[in-house]
Amino acid sequence: MADIAGVFHWTPAAMDDFTIDELMAWRERARQRSGAE
């Protein structure tokens, strides 16, 4: 959640209803956007 929040500027509360699969998909998007390996 911290990776997602840092990249997309979302609060943890905005992600409370995400499933684990959704969180993992958004984390991957955040990783790609940040340029991390």
PDB file of C-alpha atoms in Angstrom:
ATOM      1  CA  MET A   1       0.000   0.000   0.000  1.00  0.00           C
ATOM      2  CA  ALA A   2       2.860   2.375   0.709  1.00  0.00           C
ATOM      3  CA  ASP A   3       4.284   1.891  -2.789  1.00  0.00           C
ATOM      4  CA  ILE A   4       0.881   2.578  -4.344  1.00  0.00           C
ATOM      5  CA  ALA A   5       0.255   5.595  -2.123  1.00  0.00           C
ATOM      6  CA  GLY A   6       3.677   7.041  -2.893  1.00  0.00           C
ATOM      7  CA  VAL A   7       3.287   6.817  -6.657  1.00  0.00           C
ATOM      8  CA  PHE A   8      -0.410   7.539  -7.111  1.00  0.00           C
ATOM      9  CA  HIS A   9      -0.892   9.795  -4.042  1.00  0.00           C
ATOM     10  CA  TRP A  10      -3.780   7.722  -2.681  1.00  0.00           C
ATOM     11  CA  THR A  11      -4.489   7.416   1.021  1.00  0.00           C
ATOM     12  CA  PRO A  12      -4.551   3.958   2.599  1.00  0.00           C
ATOM     13  CA  ALA A  13      -8.269   4.486   3.256  1.00  0.00           C
ATOM     14  CA  ALA A  14      -8.826   4.785  -0.503  1.00  0.00           C
ATOM     15  CA  MET A  15      -7.413   1.271  -0.902  1.00  0.00           C
ATOM     16  CA  ASP A  16      -9.162  -0.402   2.044  1.00  0.00           C
ATOM     17  CA  ASP A  17     -11.700  -2.196  -0.139  1.00  0.00           C
ATOM     18  CA  PHE A  18      -9.161  -3.481  -2.671  1.00  0.00           C
ATOM     19  CA  THR A  19      -8.676  -7.233  -2.823  1.00  0.00           C
ATOM     20  CA  ILE A  20      -5.176  -8.652  -2.504  1.00  0.00           C
ATOM     21  CA  ASP A  21      -5.169  -9.282  -6.266  1.00  0.00           C
ATOM     22  CA  GLU A  22      -6.129  -5.656  -6.944  1.00  0.00           C
ATOM     23  CA  LEU A  23      -3.434  -4.399  -4.563  1.00  0.00           C
ATOM     24  CA  MET A  24      -0.812  -6.540  -6.254  1.00  0.00           C
ATOM     25  CA  ALA A  25      -1.879  -5.321  -9.707  1.00  0.00           C
ATOM     26  CA  TRP A  26      -1.733  -1.681  -8.596  1.00  0.00           C
ATOM     27  CA  ARG A  27       1.624  -2.268  -6.906  1.00  0.00           C
ATOM     28  CA  GLU A  28       3.003  -3.584 -10.186  1.00  0.00           C
ATOM     29  CA  ARG A  29       1.712  -0.492 -11.976  1.00  0.00           C
ATOM     30  CA  ALA A  30       3.334   1.676  -9.301  1.00  0.00           C
ATOM     31  CA  ARG A  31       6.638  -0.193  -9.722  1.00  0.00           C
ATOM     32  CA  GLN A  32       6.559   0.301 -13.481  1.00  0.00           C
ATOM     33  CA  ARG A  33       5.688   3.978 -13.190  1.00  0.00           C
ATOM     34  CA  SER A  34       8.432   4.628 -10.642  1.00  0.00           C
ATOM     35  CA  GLY A  35      11.063   2.979 -12.835  1.00  0.00           C
ATOM     36  CA  ALA A  36      12.082   0.529 -10.096  1.00  0.00           C
ATOM     37  CA  GLU A  37      13.545  -2.820 -11.113  1.00  0.00           C
TER      38      GLU A  37
END
